[in-house]
PDB file of C-alpha atoms and ligand atoms in Angstrom:
ATOM      1  CA  MET A   8      12.518  24.559 -21.844  1.00  0.00           C
ATOM      2  CA  PRO A   9      13.619  26.252 -18.601  1.00  0.00           C
ATOM      3  CA  LYS A  10      13.401  30.020 -18.388  1.00  0.00           C
ATOM      4  CA  PHE A  11      16.654  31.819 -17.524  1.00  0.00           C
ATOM      5  CA  GLY A  12      15.256  33.081 -14.209  1.00  0.00           C
ATOM      6  CA  GLU A  13      14.537  29.509 -13.124  1.00  0.00           C
ATOM      7  CA  LEU A  14      18.279  28.770 -13.301  1.00  0.00           C
ATOM      8  CA  ILE A  15      19.187  31.407 -10.715  1.00  0.00           C
ATOM      9  CA  GLN A  16      19.526  29.967  -7.234  1.00  0.00           C
ATOM     10  CA  THR A  17      19.369  31.726  -3.914  1.00  0.00           C
ATOM     11  CA  ALA A  18      19.861  30.902  -0.234  1.00  0.00           C
ATOM     12  CA  ASP A  19      21.038  32.504   2.999  1.00  0.00           C
ATOM     13  CA  TRP A  20      24.483  34.019   2.318  1.00  0.00           C
ATOM     14  CA  LYS A  21      25.523  33.186   5.890  1.00  0.00           C
ATOM     15  CA  SER A  22      25.482  29.473   5.090  1.00  0.00           C
ATOM     16  CA  GLU A  23      25.771  29.314   1.264  1.00  0.00           C
ATOM     17  CA  LYS A  24      29.085  30.477  -0.209  1.00  0.00           C
ATOM     18  CA  HIS A  25      27.660  31.323  -3.640  1.00  0.00           C
ATOM     19  CA  VAL A  26      25.175  33.977  -2.574  1.00  0.00           C
ATOM     20  CA  PRO A  27      26.387  37.539  -3.203  1.00  0.00           C
ATOM     21  CA  VAL A  28      26.353  39.804  -0.157  1.00  0.00           C
ATOM     22  CA  ILE A  29      25.126  43.362  -0.743  1.00  0.00           C
ATOM     23  CA  GLU A  30      26.438  45.916   1.740  1.00  0.00           C
ATOM     24  CA  CYS A  31      25.244  49.545   1.792  1.00  0.00           C
ATOM     25  CA  ALA A  32      23.216  51.922   3.921  1.00  0.00           C
ATOM     26  CA  ASP A  33      19.561  50.929   4.411  1.00  0.00           C
ATOM     27  CA  GLN A  34      18.476  54.483   3.657  1.00  0.00           C
ATOM     28  CA  ILE A  35      20.131  57.237   1.630  1.00  0.00           C
ATOM     29  CA  GLY A  36      19.230  60.743   0.478  1.00  0.00           C
ATOM     30  CA  ALA A  37      17.787  61.340  -2.990  1.00  0.00           C
ATOM     31  CA  ASP A  38      20.628  62.025  -5.450  1.00  0.00           C
ATOM     32  CA  GLU A  39      23.240  61.320  -2.756  1.00  0.00           C
ATOM     33  CA  VAL A  40      26.151  59.291  -4.120  1.00  0.00           C
ATOM     34  CA  PHE A  41      26.686  56.180  -2.016  1.00  0.00           C
ATOM     35  CA  ASP A  42      28.763  53.000  -2.197  1.00  0.00           C
ATOM     36  CA  VAL A  43      27.444  49.476  -2.595  1.00  0.00           C
ATOM     37  CA  LYS A  44      29.860  46.618  -1.956  1.00  0.00           C
ATOM     38  CA  VAL A  45      28.984  43.261  -3.487  1.00  0.00           C
ATOM     39  CA  SER A  46      31.077  40.244  -2.564  1.00  0.00           C
ATOM     40  CA  LEU A  47      31.024  36.540  -1.878  1.00  0.00           C
ATOM     41  CA  GLY A  48      32.486  34.661   1.041  1.00  0.00           C
ATOM     42  CA  LYS A  49      31.738  37.067   3.873  1.00  0.00           C
ATOM     43  CA  GLU A  50      30.876  34.082   6.105  1.00  0.00           C
ATOM     44  CA  VAL A  51      31.716  31.013   4.025  1.00  0.00           C
ATOM     45  CA  ASP A  52      34.713  31.290   1.673  1.00  0.00           C
ATOM     46  CA  HIS A  53      34.251  30.477  -1.982  1.00  0.00           C
ATOM     47  CA  PRO A  54      37.331  28.944  -3.683  1.00  0.00           C
ATOM     48  CA  ASN A  55      39.361  31.062  -6.094  1.00  0.00           C
ATOM     49  CA  THR A  56      41.318  28.564  -8.162  1.00  0.00           C
ATOM     50  CA  THR A  57      41.774  27.905 -11.867  1.00  0.00           C
ATOM     51  CA  GLU A  58      39.287  25.039 -11.613  1.00  0.00           C
ATOM     52  CA  HIS A  59      36.672  26.709  -9.381  1.00  0.00           C
ATOM     53  CA  HIS A  60      36.043  30.446  -9.137  1.00  0.00           C
ATOM     54  CA  ILE A  61      33.560  33.298  -9.499  1.00  0.00           C
ATOM     55  CA  ARG A  62      33.598  34.728 -13.034  1.00  0.00           C
ATOM     56  CA  TRP A  63      31.449  37.819 -12.531  1.00  0.00           C
ATOM     57  CA  ILE A  64      29.017  39.773 -10.414  1.00  0.00           C
ATOM     58  CA  GLN A  65      26.338  42.058 -11.827  1.00  0.00           C
ATOM     59  CA  LEU A  66      24.412  44.670  -9.876  1.00  0.00           C
ATOM     60  CA  TYR A  67      20.924  45.922 -10.793  1.00  0.00           C
ATOM     61  CA  PHE A  68      18.464  48.421  -9.334  1.00  0.00           C
ATOM     62  CA  LYS A  69      14.715  47.968  -9.580  1.00  0.00           C
ATOM     63  CA  PRO A  70      12.895  51.129  -8.533  1.00  0.00           C
ATOM     64  CA  GLU A  71       9.737  50.615  -6.471  1.00  0.00           C
ATOM     65  CA  GLY A  72       6.701  50.536  -8.768  1.00  0.00           C
ATOM     66  CA  ASP A  73       8.812  50.237 -11.933  1.00  0.00           C
ATOM     67  CA  LYS A  74       8.338  47.297 -14.290  1.00  0.00           C
ATOM     68  CA  PHE A  75      12.032  47.107 -15.168  1.00  0.00           C
ATOM     69  CA  ALA A  76      15.380  46.562 -13.471  1.00  0.00           C
ATOM     70  CA  TYR A  77      18.315  48.782 -14.490  1.00  0.00           C
ATOM     71  CA  GLN A  78      21.876  47.492 -14.642  1.00  0.00           C
ATOM     72  CA  VAL A  79      24.249  49.396 -12.337  1.00  0.00           C
ATOM     73  CA  GLY A  80      27.466  47.547 -13.083  1.00  0.00           C
ATOM     74  CA  ASN A  81      29.151  44.447 -14.433  1.00  0.00           C
ATOM     75  CA  TYR A  82      32.273  43.241 -12.605  1.00  0.00           C
ATOM     76  CA  GLU A  83      34.419  40.575 -14.237  1.00  0.00           C
ATOM     77  CA  PHE A  84      37.039  38.611 -12.342  1.00  0.00           C
ATOM     78  CA  SER A  85      39.475  37.467 -14.987  1.00  0.00           C
ATOM     79  CA  ALA A  86      42.549  36.047 -13.231  1.00  0.00           C
ATOM     80  CA  HIS A  87      42.388  32.726 -11.383  1.00  0.00           C
ATOM     81  CA  GLY A  88      45.933  31.450 -11.273  1.00  0.00           C
ATOM     82  CA  GLU A  89      46.144  30.477 -14.936  1.00  0.00           C
ATOM     83  CA  ALA A  90      49.696  30.316 -16.340  1.00  0.00           C
ATOM     84  CA  ALA A  91      51.800  28.665 -19.014  1.00  0.00           C
ATOM     85  CA  ALA A  92      53.277  26.590 -16.212  1.00  0.00           C
ATOM     86  CA  GLY A  93      49.815  25.180 -15.470  1.00  0.00           C
ATOM     87  CA  ALA A  94      46.674  25.613 -13.415  1.00  0.00           C
ATOM     88  CA  ASN A  95      47.146  27.585 -10.182  1.00  0.00           C
ATOM     89  CA  GLU A  96      50.771  28.341 -11.061  1.00  0.00           C
ATOM     90  CA  GLY A  97      49.954  31.903 -12.149  1.00  0.00           C
ATOM     91  CA  PRO A  98      50.924  35.028 -10.200  1.00  0.00           C
ATOM     92  CA  VAL A  99      47.485  36.659  -9.860  1.00  0.00           C
ATOM     93  CA  TYR A 100      43.967  35.928  -8.678  1.00  0.00           C
ATOM     94  CA  THR A 101      41.121  38.468  -8.928  1.00  0.00           C
ATOM     95  CA  HIS A 102      39.127  38.442  -5.714  1.00  0.00           C
ATOM     96  CA  HIS A 103      35.338  38.244  -6.138  1.00  0.00           C
ATOM     97  CA  ALA A 104      34.339  41.617  -4.685  1.00  0.00           C
ATOM     98  CA  ALA A 105      33.416  44.975  -6.221  1.00  0.00           C
ATOM     99  CA  THR A 106      32.209  48.358  -5.052  1.00  0.00           C
ATOM    100  CA  ALA A 107      29.795  50.509  -7.061  1.00  0.00           C
ATOM    101  CA  SER A 108      29.265  54.218  -6.446  1.00  0.00           C
ATOM    102  CA  MET A 109      25.761  55.245  -7.418  1.00  0.00           C
ATOM    103  CA  LYS A 110      22.801  57.496  -6.706  1.00  0.00           C
ATOM    104  CA  ILE A 111      19.063  56.880  -6.970  1.00  0.00           C
ATOM    105  CA  LYS A 112      15.973  59.050  -7.065  1.00  0.00           C
ATOM    106  CA  LYS A 113      13.454  56.548  -5.702  1.00  0.00           C
ATOM    107  CA  PRO A 114      13.432  53.700  -3.187  1.00  0.00           C
ATOM    108  CA  GLY A 115      13.681  50.197  -4.586  1.00  0.00           C
ATOM    109  CA  THR A 116      15.609  46.965  -4.584  1.00  0.00           C
ATOM    110  CA  LEU A 117      19.261  46.279  -5.313  1.00  0.00           C
ATOM    111  CA  ILE A 118      19.712  42.896  -6.965  1.00  0.00           C
ATOM    112  CA  ALA A 119      23.091  41.169  -7.324  1.00  0.00           C
ATOM    113  CA  THR A 120      23.783  38.125  -9.474  1.00  0.00           C
ATOM    114  CA  ALA A 121      26.959  36.042  -9.391  1.00  0.00           C
ATOM    115  CA  PHE A 122      28.249  33.309 -11.674  1.00  0.00           C
ATOM    116  CA  CYS A 123      30.411  30.418 -10.433  1.00  0.00           C
ATOM    117  CA  ASN A 124      32.179  28.604 -13.269  1.00  0.00           C
ATOM    118  CA  ILE A 125      30.951  25.223 -12.042  1.00  0.00           C
ATOM    119  CA  HIS A 126      27.957  25.952  -9.785  1.00  0.00           C
ATOM    120  CA  GLY A 127      26.039  28.372 -11.988  1.00  0.00           C
ATOM    121  CA  LEU A 128      23.964  31.437 -11.221  1.00  0.00           C
ATOM    122  CA  TRP A 129      23.107  32.878  -7.813  1.00  0.00           C
ATOM    123  CA  GLU A 130      21.321  35.997  -6.622  1.00  0.00           C
ATOM    124  CA  ASN A 131      20.497  38.124  -3.633  1.00  0.00           C
ATOM    125  CA  SER A 132      18.631  41.386  -3.093  1.00  0.00           C
ATOM    126  CA  LYS A 133      18.420  44.262  -0.639  1.00  0.00           C
ATOM    127  CA  GLU A 134      15.758  46.916  -0.176  1.00  0.00           C
ATOM    128  CA  ILE A 135      16.917  50.514  -0.060  1.00  0.00           C
ATOM    129  CA  LYS A 136      14.927  53.524   1.116  1.00  0.00           C
ATOM    130  CA  VAL A 137      15.253  57.153   0.069  1.00  0.00           C
ATOM    131  CA  GLY A 138      14.562  60.034   2.382  1.00  0.00           C
TER     132      GLY A 138
HETATM  133 FE1  LIG B   6      31.296  27.388  -6.799  1.00  0.00          FE
END
């Protein structure tokens, strides 16, 4: 039986449209509130249609030397052109991007996961320093 982690794919976000891109400062001050933008399609667009879209992005922080990762946020993208008139006839599409405001006490790793409704789970990570 596959373990959940084995189902999460990764690649270079510059060439693979499913990989979440994490954008924030490389180094921040301890207890300084900073923004982290997580998105898909910075280089290669991912579709946003009723049939094919990103359902959610989750952001985690794993402090250096800590056994556990902590969830920072869960961002759901609920509208993809659905309507009574039919697929892609709806008036609204949620774009697959979110910004978290957060602070940390220790350096560590930001980890983002994204779920495509037909291509499954993807992840990326970014180191962040404090000081
Ligand atoms: Fe996809």
